[in-house]
Coordinates of C-alpha atoms in Angstrom, one line a residue:
Chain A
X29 CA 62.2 98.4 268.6
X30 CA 63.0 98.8 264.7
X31 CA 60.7 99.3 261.9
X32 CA 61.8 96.0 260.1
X33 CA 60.4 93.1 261.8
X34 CA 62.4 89.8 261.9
X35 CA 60.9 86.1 262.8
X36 CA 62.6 84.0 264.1
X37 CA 64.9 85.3 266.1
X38 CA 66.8 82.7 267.0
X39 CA 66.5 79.2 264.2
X40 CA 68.7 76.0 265.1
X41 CA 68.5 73.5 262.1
X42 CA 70.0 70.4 260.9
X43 CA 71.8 70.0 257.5
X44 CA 68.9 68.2 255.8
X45 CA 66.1 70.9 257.7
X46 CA 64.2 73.5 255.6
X47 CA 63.1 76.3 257.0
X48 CA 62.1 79.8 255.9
X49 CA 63.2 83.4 257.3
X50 CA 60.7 85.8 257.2
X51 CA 60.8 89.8 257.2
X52 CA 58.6 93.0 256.9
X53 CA 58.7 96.3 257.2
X54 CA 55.8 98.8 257.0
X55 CA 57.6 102.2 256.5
X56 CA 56.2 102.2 252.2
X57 CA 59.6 101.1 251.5
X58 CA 60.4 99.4 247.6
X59 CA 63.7 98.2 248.2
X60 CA 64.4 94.6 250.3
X61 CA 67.5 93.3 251.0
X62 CA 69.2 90.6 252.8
X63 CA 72.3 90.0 254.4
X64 CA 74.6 87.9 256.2
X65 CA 76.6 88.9 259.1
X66 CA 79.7 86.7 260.7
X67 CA 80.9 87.4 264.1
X68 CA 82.9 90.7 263.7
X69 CA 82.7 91.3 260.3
X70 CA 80.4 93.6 258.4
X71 CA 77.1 92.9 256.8
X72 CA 77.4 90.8 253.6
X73 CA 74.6 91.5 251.0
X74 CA 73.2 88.8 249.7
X75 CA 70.0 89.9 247.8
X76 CA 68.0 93.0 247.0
X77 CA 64.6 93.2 245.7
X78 CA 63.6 96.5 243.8
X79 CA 59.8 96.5 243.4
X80 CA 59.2 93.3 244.4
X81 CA 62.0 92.0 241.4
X82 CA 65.1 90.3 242.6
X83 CA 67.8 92.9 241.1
X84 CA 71.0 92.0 242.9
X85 CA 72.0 88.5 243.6
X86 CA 75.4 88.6 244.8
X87 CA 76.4 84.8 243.6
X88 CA 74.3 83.6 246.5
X89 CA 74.8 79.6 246.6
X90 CA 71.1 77.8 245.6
X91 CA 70.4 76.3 249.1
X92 CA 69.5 80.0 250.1
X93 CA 66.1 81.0 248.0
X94 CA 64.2 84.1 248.3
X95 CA 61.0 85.7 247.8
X96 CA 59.0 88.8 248.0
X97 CA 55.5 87.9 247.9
X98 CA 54.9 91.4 248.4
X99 CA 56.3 95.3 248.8
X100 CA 55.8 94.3 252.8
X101 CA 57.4 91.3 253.1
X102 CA 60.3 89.4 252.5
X103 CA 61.2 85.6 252.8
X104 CA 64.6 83.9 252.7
X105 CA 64.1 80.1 252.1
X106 CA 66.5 77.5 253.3
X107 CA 67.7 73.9 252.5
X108 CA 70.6 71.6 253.0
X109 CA 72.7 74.1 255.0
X110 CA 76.3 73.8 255.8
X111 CA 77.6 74.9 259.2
X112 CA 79.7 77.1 257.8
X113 CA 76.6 79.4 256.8
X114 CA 75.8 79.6 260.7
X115 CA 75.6 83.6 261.1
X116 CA 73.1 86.5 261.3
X117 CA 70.7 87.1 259.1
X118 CA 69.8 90.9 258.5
X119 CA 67.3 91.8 256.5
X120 CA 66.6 95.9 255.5
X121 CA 64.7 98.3 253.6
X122 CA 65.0 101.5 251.6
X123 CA 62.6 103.7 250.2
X124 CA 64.2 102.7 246.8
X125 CA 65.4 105.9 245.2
X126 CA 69.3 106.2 245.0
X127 CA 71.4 106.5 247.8
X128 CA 68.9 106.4 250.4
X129 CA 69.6 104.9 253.7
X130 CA 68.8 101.0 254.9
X131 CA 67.1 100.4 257.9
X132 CA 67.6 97.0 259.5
X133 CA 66.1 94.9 261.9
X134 CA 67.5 92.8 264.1
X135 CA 67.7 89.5 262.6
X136 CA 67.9 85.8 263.0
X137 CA 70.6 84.0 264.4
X138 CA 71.1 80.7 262.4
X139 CA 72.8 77.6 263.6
X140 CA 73.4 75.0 261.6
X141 CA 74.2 71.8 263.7
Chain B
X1 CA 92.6 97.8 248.6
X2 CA 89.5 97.6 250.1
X3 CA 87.0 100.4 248.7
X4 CA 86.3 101.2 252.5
X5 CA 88.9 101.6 255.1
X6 CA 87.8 101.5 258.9
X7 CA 89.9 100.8 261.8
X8 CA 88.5 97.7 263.5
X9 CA 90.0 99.1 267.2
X10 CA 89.0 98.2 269.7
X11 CA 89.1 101.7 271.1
X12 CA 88.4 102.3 274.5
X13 CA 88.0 105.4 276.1
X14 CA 87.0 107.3 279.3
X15 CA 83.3 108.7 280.2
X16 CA 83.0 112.1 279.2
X17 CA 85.7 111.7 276.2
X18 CA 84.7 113.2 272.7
X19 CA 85.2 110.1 270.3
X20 CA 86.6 110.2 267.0
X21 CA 85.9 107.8 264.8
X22 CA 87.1 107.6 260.8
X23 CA 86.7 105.8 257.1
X24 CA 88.4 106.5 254.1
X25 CA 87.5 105.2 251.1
X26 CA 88.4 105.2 247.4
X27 CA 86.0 105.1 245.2
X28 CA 84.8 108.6 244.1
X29 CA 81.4 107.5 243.0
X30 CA 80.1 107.3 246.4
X31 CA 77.9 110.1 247.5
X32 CA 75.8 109.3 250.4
X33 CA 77.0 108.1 253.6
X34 CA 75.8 107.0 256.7
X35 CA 77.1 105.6 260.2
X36 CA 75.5 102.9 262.1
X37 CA 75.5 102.0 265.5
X38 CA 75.2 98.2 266.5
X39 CA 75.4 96.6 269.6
X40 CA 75.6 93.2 270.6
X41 CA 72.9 90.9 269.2
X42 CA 71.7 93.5 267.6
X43 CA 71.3 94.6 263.9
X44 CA 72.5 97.9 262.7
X45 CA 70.8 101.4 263.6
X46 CA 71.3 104.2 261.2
X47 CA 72.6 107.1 263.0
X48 CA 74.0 109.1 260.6
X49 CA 73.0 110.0 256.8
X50 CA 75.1 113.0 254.9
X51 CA 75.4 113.5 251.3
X52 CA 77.4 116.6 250.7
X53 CA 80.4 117.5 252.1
X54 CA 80.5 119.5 255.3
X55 CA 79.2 118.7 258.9
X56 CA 75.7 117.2 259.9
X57 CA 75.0 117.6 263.8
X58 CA 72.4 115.5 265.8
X59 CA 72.3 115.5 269.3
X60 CA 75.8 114.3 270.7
X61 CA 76.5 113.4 267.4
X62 CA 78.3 115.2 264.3
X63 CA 79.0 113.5 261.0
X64 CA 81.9 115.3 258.9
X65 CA 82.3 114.3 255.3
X66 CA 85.4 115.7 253.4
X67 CA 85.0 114.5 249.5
X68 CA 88.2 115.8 248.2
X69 CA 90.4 113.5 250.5
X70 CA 87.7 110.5 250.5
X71 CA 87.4 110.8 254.2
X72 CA 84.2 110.6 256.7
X73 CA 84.4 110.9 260.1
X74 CA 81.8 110.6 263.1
X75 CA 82.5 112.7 266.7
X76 CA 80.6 111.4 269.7
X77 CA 80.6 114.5 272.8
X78 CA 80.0 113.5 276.1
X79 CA 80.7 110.0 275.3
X80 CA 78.2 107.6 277.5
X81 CA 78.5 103.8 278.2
X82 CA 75.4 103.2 276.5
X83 CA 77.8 104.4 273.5
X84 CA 79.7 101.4 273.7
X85 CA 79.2 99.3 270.8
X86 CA 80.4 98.3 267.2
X87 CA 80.3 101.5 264.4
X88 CA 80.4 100.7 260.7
X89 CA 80.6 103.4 258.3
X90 CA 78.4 102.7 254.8
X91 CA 78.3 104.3 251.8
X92 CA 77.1 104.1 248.3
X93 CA 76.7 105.7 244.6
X94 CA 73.9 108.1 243.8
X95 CA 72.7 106.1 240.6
X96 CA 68.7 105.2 241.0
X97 CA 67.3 102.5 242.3
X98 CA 68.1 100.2 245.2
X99 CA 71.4 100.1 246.2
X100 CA 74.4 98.2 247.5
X101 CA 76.0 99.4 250.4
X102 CA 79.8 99.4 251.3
X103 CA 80.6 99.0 254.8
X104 CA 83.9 99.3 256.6
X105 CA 85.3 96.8 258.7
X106 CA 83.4 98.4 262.0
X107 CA 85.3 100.1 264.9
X108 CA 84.3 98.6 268.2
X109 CA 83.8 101.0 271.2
X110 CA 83.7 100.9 274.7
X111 CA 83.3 103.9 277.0
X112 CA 84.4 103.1 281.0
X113 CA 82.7 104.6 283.5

């Protein structure tokens, strides 16, 4: 099991759905990220959160929103989804300071019908 | 050029087989660099994390980081099918704060029994 808890792990969803991701981690870590993952390609970042501020947002389209209510927890909201941004979601978490390493969890696998 | 060269494989190789596998990468900011270890339906486990240049052993594993030819490289002794799975080499810049990590392409493995 991994120290960075994912829900759901599996989210099917209609183009007009919203629905929310949700993540947390309880290792004291400052740093959130998400990212996306398509069949045999790497992860993709798409945001990071440093101290609960969103500090990298990697030209993300709108219909993907997120939000750390806290240090613990990260949300990634969604809305009006295209089927092309059927993938896996991936969030992780680093203590914050430079160069250290991100943990994942396991994600959510997203289909957009 | 991508900053982060990784051959995507597939490589496939006997039980018992030491494995090499190797990035290369460009940019000569990056510092710290880690391997991951992801298997299907899964999201990436950090197995690795070196900083300096030199060897880093764990177990079966040894990471080898040669900075003055931009070159990383993970062995795997003893190679087991539970070893079969996708490897991504990351790496990023020592600057503070959260960071973005740059993966290669992933090298996918299978050992045969």
């Amino acid at each position: 099991d991994t120290e960075v808890t994912q829900t759901p792990k599996h989210l099917v969803m209609g183009m007009t759905n919203k629905k929310s991701l949700k993540c947390e981690q309880h290792m004291g870590h400052r740093a959130m990220y998400w990212y996306k993952q398509k069949a045999k390609k790497p992860p993709e970042l798409m945001f990071v959160y440093s101290y609960e501020k969103l500090s990298i947002n990697e030209s993300v389209p709108s219909r993907f929103s997120p939000e750390c209510p806290n240090s613990s927890l990260l949300n990634l909201h969604l809305h009006a989804l295209q089927p092309e941004d059927s993938a896996l979601y991936l969030c992780a978490s680093s203590p914050g300071q430079g160069g250290q390493p991100q943990h994942f969890g396991d994600g959510t696998r997203l289909s957009i019908l | 050029q991508k900053e982060v060269e990784q051959d995507p494989g597939p490589l496939s190789v006997p039980e018992g087989a030491i494995v090499s596998l190797n990035c290369t990468y460009s940019n000569s900011a990056f510092q710290y660099f880690m391997w991951y270890r992801q298997y299907s339906r899964k999201g990436p486990e950090l197995l690795m994390y070196t900083y300096s240049s030199g060897n880093k052993e764990d177990g079966r594993f040894t990471a080898q980081v040669d900075k003055s030819s931009k070159y990383i490289s993970l062995f795997i002794r003893d190679s087991q099918p539970s070893d079969s799975a996708t490897y991504l080499c990351a790496m990023n810049p020592i600057q503070g704060g959260a960071q973005k990590l740059v993966f290669g392409q992933g090298t996918r493995l299978t050992i045969n029994p």
